[in-house]
mmCIF file of C-alpha atoms in Angstrom:
data_model
loop_
_atom_site.group_PDB
_atom_site.id
_atom_site.type_symbol
_atom_site.label_atom_id
_atom_site.label_comp_id
_atom_site.label_asym_id
_atom_site.label_seq_id
_atom_site.Cartn_x
_atom_site.Cartn_y
_atom_site.Cartn_z
ATOM 1 C CA MET A 1 127.977 296.020 152.200
ATOM 2 C CA SER A 2 126.003 294.583 149.273
ATOM 3 C CA VAL A 3 123.777 291.675 150.276
ATOM 4 C CA THR A 4 121.450 289.667 148.056
ATOM 5 C CA ILE A 5 118.013 289.442 149.638
ATOM 6 C CA PRO A 6 117.395 285.660 149.965
ATOM 7 C CA ASN A 7 114.128 285.179 148.112
ATOM 8 C CA GLU A 8 113.325 282.944 145.155
ATOM 9 C CA LYS A 9 110.735 285.450 143.986
ATOM 10 C CA GLN A 10 111.554 287.613 140.975
ATOM 11 C CA TYR A 11 110.583 291.255 141.482
ATOM 12 C CA ASP A 12 109.539 293.965 139.071
ATOM 13 C CA SER A 13 109.750 297.668 139.888
ATOM 14 C CA ASP A 14 106.295 297.742 141.513
ATOM 15 C CA GLY A 15 107.044 294.783 143.774
ATOM 16 C CA PHE A 16 110.471 296.227 144.503
ATOM 17 C CA ALA A 17 108.942 299.554 145.582
ATOM 18 C CA LYS A 18 106.566 297.748 147.954
ATOM 19 C CA PHE A 19 109.424 295.670 149.356
ATOM 20 C CA VAL A 20 111.519 298.781 150.024
ATOM 21 C CA GLU A 21 108.588 300.555 151.660
ATOM 22 C CA ILE A 22 107.963 297.614 154.015
ATOM 23 C CA GLU A 23 111.649 297.149 154.858
ATOM 24 C CA LYS A 24 112.228 300.823 155.587
ATOM 25 C CA SER A 25 109.242 300.895 157.927
ATOM 26 C CA LYS A 26 111.041 298.453 160.231
ATOM 27 C CA PRO A 27 112.993 299.964 163.142
ATOM 28 C CA GLY A 28 116.653 300.427 162.264
ATOM 29 C CA ASN A 29 116.115 300.030 158.522
ATOM 30 C CA GLU A 30 115.209 303.631 157.731
ATOM 31 C CA ASN A 31 118.485 304.406 155.965
ATOM 32 C CA ASN A 32 118.892 301.109 154.119
ATOM 33 C CA ARG A 33 119.262 301.366 150.352
ATOM 34 C CA TYR A 34 118.399 298.719 147.776
ATOM 35 C CA GLU A 35 118.834 297.993 144.087
ATOM 36 C CA LEU A 36 116.979 295.645 141.738
ATOM 37 C CA ILE A 37 119.171 293.847 139.186
ATOM 38 C CA ASP A 38 117.641 291.236 136.876
ATOM 39 C CA GLY A 39 114.718 290.838 139.266
ATOM 40 C CA CYS A 40 116.895 290.221 142.343
ATOM 41 C CA ILE A 41 117.116 292.666 145.242
ATOM 42 C CA TYR A 42 120.480 293.753 146.644
ATOM 43 C CA MET A 43 120.989 295.813 149.781
ATOM 44 C CA MET A 44 123.567 298.536 149.235
ATOM 45 C CA GLY A 45 126.182 299.597 151.723
ATOM 46 C CA SER A 46 126.771 303.209 152.659
ATOM 47 C CA PRO A 47 129.701 304.762 150.766
ATOM 48 C CA ASN A 48 132.804 305.577 152.784
ATOM 49 C CA MET A 49 134.359 309.037 152.641
ATOM 50 C CA THR A 50 136.883 308.184 149.923
ATOM 51 C CA HIS A 51 134.032 306.824 147.792
ATOM 52 C CA TYR A 52 132.041 309.997 148.410
ATOM 53 C CA ASN A 53 134.998 312.257 147.660
ATOM 54 C CA ILE A 54 135.963 310.584 144.413
ATOM 55 C CA ALA A 55 132.381 310.619 143.125
ATOM 56 C CA ASP A 56 132.197 314.314 143.983
ATOM 57 C CA PHE A 57 135.559 314.941 142.262
ATOM 58 C CA ILE A 58 134.348 313.333 139.024
ATOM 59 C CA GLU A 59 130.966 315.054 139.247
ATOM 60 C CA GLN A 60 132.531 318.530 139.383
ATOM 61 C CA ILE A 61 134.625 317.786 136.280
ATOM 62 C CA PHE A 62 131.613 316.406 134.433
ATOM 63 C CA LYS A 63 129.442 319.386 135.359
ATOM 64 C CA ARG A 64 132.006 321.818 133.968
ATOM 65 C CA TYR A 65 132.267 319.821 130.756
ATOM 66 C CA PHE A 66 128.518 319.413 130.209
ATOM 67 C CA GLU A 67 127.567 322.991 131.095
ATOM 68 C CA ASN A 68 125.442 324.431 128.266
ATOM 69 C CA LYS A 69 125.596 321.142 126.338
ATOM 70 C CA GLY A 70 122.011 320.083 127.008
ATOM 71 C CA CYS A 71 122.924 317.183 129.320
ATOM 72 C CA ARG A 72 122.475 316.790 133.063
ATOM 73 C CA VAL A 73 124.942 315.190 135.451
ATOM 74 C CA LEU A 74 123.036 313.432 138.243
ATOM 75 C CA HIS A 75 124.483 311.862 141.382
ATOM 76 C CA ALA A 76 123.181 309.230 143.775
ATOM 77 C CA PRO A 77 120.644 308.653 145.137
ATOM 78 C CA VAL A 78 118.588 308.959 141.927
ATOM 79 C CA ASP A 79 116.813 305.804 140.762
ATOM 80 C CA LEU A 80 117.461 304.583 137.224
ATOM 81 C CA PHE A 81 114.760 302.397 135.640
ATOM 82 C CA LEU A 82 116.132 300.256 132.802
ATOM 83 C CA PHE A 83 113.974 298.555 130.193
ATOM 84 C CA ASP A 84 113.879 297.436 126.568
ATOM 85 C CA LYS A 85 112.988 300.496 124.478
ATOM 86 C CA ARG A 86 111.610 298.295 121.709
ATOM 87 C CA ARG A 87 108.699 297.269 123.944
ATOM 88 C CA THR A 88 107.576 300.652 125.225
ATOM 89 C CA LYS A 89 104.750 303.017 124.443
ATOM 90 C CA LEU A 90 105.257 305.883 122.037
ATOM 91 C CA VAL A 91 104.177 308.262 124.809
ATOM 92 C CA GLY A 92 104.461 307.883 128.575
ATOM 93 C CA LEU A 93 106.106 305.290 130.768
ATOM 94 C CA PRO A 94 107.002 301.775 129.591
ATOM 95 C CA LYS A 95 104.299 299.133 129.462
ATOM 96 C CA VAL A 96 106.769 296.328 130.211
ATOM 97 C CA LYS A 97 107.603 295.095 133.682
ATOM 98 C CA ILE A 98 110.857 296.710 134.748
ATOM 99 C CA LYS A 99 113.248 294.336 136.536
ATOM 100 C CA ASN A 100 116.230 296.675 136.874
ATOM 101 C CA VAL A 101 116.157 299.673 139.207
ATOM 102 C CA VAL A 102 119.657 300.814 140.115
ATOM 103 C CA VAL A 103 121.283 303.821 141.760
ATOM 104 C CA PRO A 104 124.463 304.782 139.874
ATOM 105 C CA ASP A 105 127.005 307.004 141.578
ATOM 106 C CA LEU A 106 126.854 309.333 138.570
ATOM 107 C CA MET A 107 124.983 309.410 135.282
ATOM 108 C CA VAL A 108 124.805 311.745 132.311
ATOM 109 C CA VAL A 109 121.309 312.200 130.859
ATOM 110 C CA CYS A 110 120.935 314.079 127.573
ATOM 111 C CA SER A 111 117.200 313.585 126.957
ATOM 112 C CA GLN A 112 114.822 315.581 129.134
ATOM 113 C CA THR A 113 111.995 313.158 128.319
ATOM 114 C CA GLN A 114 113.754 310.506 130.430
ATOM 115 C CA ILE A 115 113.557 312.600 133.588
ATOM 116 C CA LYS A 116 110.458 311.757 135.646
ATOM 117 C CA ASN A 117 109.566 312.523 139.234
ATOM 118 C CA LYS A 118 110.503 309.015 140.425
ATOM 119 C CA GLY A 119 113.842 308.982 138.617
ATOM 120 C CA ILE A 120 115.359 308.384 135.196
ATOM 121 C CA TYR A 121 113.595 306.074 132.741
ATOM 122 C CA GLY A 122 115.769 304.523 130.072
ATOM 123 C CA ALA A 123 119.476 304.401 129.377
ATOM 124 C CA PRO A 124 121.610 307.467 130.156
ATOM 125 C CA GLU A 125 124.488 308.284 127.839
ATOM 126 C CA LEU A 126 127.159 307.580 130.454
ATOM 127 C CA ILE A 127 127.298 305.986 133.896
ATOM 128 C CA VAL A 128 130.032 306.060 136.544
ATOM 129 C CA GLU A 129 130.196 303.555 139.385
ATOM 130 C CA VAL A 130 132.749 303.878 142.193
ATOM 131 C CA VAL A 131 133.703 300.444 143.492
ATOM 132 C CA SER A 132 133.187 299.554 147.134
ATOM 133 C CA GLU A 133 135.130 296.793 148.896
ATOM 134 C CA SER A 134 132.007 294.801 149.691
ATOM 135 C CA ASN A 135 130.346 294.616 146.268
ATOM 136 C CA PRO A 136 132.804 294.715 143.336
ATOM 137 C CA GLU A 137 130.893 291.947 141.544
ATOM 138 C CA ASN A 138 127.890 294.246 141.219
ATOM 139 C CA ASP A 139 129.869 296.888 139.335
ATOM 140 C CA TYR A 140 132.167 294.613 137.330
ATOM 141 C CA ILE A 141 129.650 291.912 136.402
ATOM 142 C CA ARG A 142 125.975 292.426 137.188
ATOM 143 C CA LYS A 143 125.700 296.107 136.336
ATOM 144 C CA LEU A 144 128.037 295.812 133.360
ATOM 145 C CA ASN A 145 125.770 293.182 131.838
ATOM 146 C CA ALA A 146 122.639 295.223 132.557
ATOM 147 C CA TYR A 147 124.121 298.466 131.241
ATOM 148 C CA HIS A 148 125.257 296.761 128.047
ATOM 149 C CA MET A 149 121.907 295.038 127.517
ATOM 150 C CA PHE A 150 119.815 298.170 128.031
ATOM 151 C CA GLY A 151 121.810 300.561 125.874
ATOM 152 C CA ILE A 152 124.130 302.666 128.030
ATOM 153 C CA LYS A 153 126.757 304.011 125.629
ATOM 154 C CA GLU A 154 129.668 304.345 128.051
ATOM 155 C CA TYR A 155 130.342 302.885 131.494
ATOM 156 C CA TRP A 156 133.134 303.927 133.856
ATOM 157 C CA ILE A 157 134.181 301.715 136.774
ATOM 158 C CA VAL A 158 136.417 303.681 139.138
ATOM 159 C CA ASN A 159 138.213 301.657 141.791
ATOM 160 C CA PRO A 160 139.754 303.819 144.543
ATOM 161 C CA ILE A 161 141.005 300.694 146.338
ATOM 162 C CA LYS A 162 143.209 299.552 143.439
ATOM 163 C CA LYS A 163 143.532 303.091 142.015
ATOM 164 C CA THR A 164 142.316 301.981 138.605
ATOM 165 C CA ALA A 165 139.613 302.977 136.159
ATOM 166 C CA ARG A 166 138.004 300.847 133.474
ATOM 167 C CA ILE A 167 136.063 302.408 130.619
ATOM 168 C CA TYR A 168 133.606 300.411 128.535
ATOM 169 C CA ASP A 169 132.599 301.900 125.199
ATOM 170 C CA LEU A 170 129.244 300.179 124.655
ATOM 171 C CA SER A 171 128.055 302.453 121.863
ATOM 172 C CA ILE A 172 128.277 299.634 119.286
ATOM 173 C CA PHE A 173 126.277 296.837 120.888
ATOM 174 C CA ASN A 174 127.991 293.937 119.128
ATOM 175 C CA ASN A 175 131.465 295.376 119.544
ATOM 176 C CA PRO A 176 132.018 296.650 123.111
ATOM 177 C CA GLN A 177 135.486 298.003 123.824
ATOM 178 C CA GLU A 178 137.356 297.972 127.145
ATOM 179 C CA TYR A 179 140.027 300.500 128.173
ATOM 180 C CA ASN A 180 142.022 300.164 131.389
ATOM 181 C CA TYR A 181 143.792 302.962 133.255
ATOM 182 C CA THR A 182 145.562 303.585 136.524
ATOM 183 C CA PHE A 183 145.239 306.792 138.516
ATOM 184 C CA GLU A 184 148.579 307.817 136.982
ATOM 185 C CA ASN A 185 146.866 308.119 133.582
ATOM 186 C CA ILE A 186 144.514 310.657 132.072
ATOM 187 C CA VAL A 187 141.184 308.828 131.839
ATOM 188 C CA LYS A 188 139.330 309.805 128.674
ATOM 189 C CA SER A 189 135.772 309.345 127.499
ATOM 190 C CA GLU A 190 135.400 307.455 124.245
ATOM 191 C CA ILE A 191 132.101 309.062 123.238
ATOM 192 C CA PHE A 192 132.470 312.653 124.490
ATOM 193 C CA SER A 193 135.406 314.400 122.858
ATOM 194 C CA GLY A 194 137.477 316.391 125.336
ATOM 195 C CA LEU A 195 135.975 314.828 128.463
ATOM 196 C CA TYR A 196 138.716 313.486 130.705
ATOM 197 C CA VAL A 197 139.635 313.054 134.364
ATOM 198 C CA ASP A 198 143.161 313.427 135.739
ATOM 199 C CA PHE A 199 143.124 311.350 138.900
ATOM 200 C CA LYS A 200 146.569 312.615 139.864
ATOM 201 C CA GLN A 201 144.681 315.775 140.890
ATOM 202 C CA PHE A 202 142.473 313.819 143.309
ATOM 203 C CA THR A 203 143.450 314.440 146.936
ATOM 204 C CA GLY A 204 140.401 313.040 148.700
ATOM 205 C CA PHE A 205 141.692 309.708 149.982
ATOM 206 C CA VAL A 206 140.680 309.264 153.636
ATOM 207 C CA VAL A 207 142.414 306.771 155.907
ATOM 208 C CA ASP A 208 140.831 305.004 158.878
#
């Protein structure tokens, strides 16, 4: 379940890290996960098995495609720190206060300089989010806006509940393009030629 933490305070990444440390020190909260979107904290739900399986299915396809191409395919839980590149130092970490720290299901990173010990700093080339029943607004609205603003070139929203996929080509900032598929279609990347996922091959749906 995704729950907004009720607090009028706006957090940056430092305050967010302290909040998470305090919350996880409380009994029963050890496995809680959180994201920071536009300064607001959201508690993430644990993925169900179908969610896990479909993310793994896509990851294996991506890893085969990106092998020896100089890009890394990373899966959750890896923190992604988003910020405005125009206001950063020439060397080192950004000097601005970061108000977006998210945990995508999958991301493709093609610049080794973005990879730091705490996570990924700056926009990956491509992000995949698998929709959960409890927080579709995060993937379809909040994260879409953040990913567009901070320069992600392509964003996939995969919905195993509705068996649909939506691809946003964000590579031209002022002219984003939306492509909608069902799991009966071949889902193709708009920025990586030859990268596609055939969801008819996915057999990992798990029933309760």
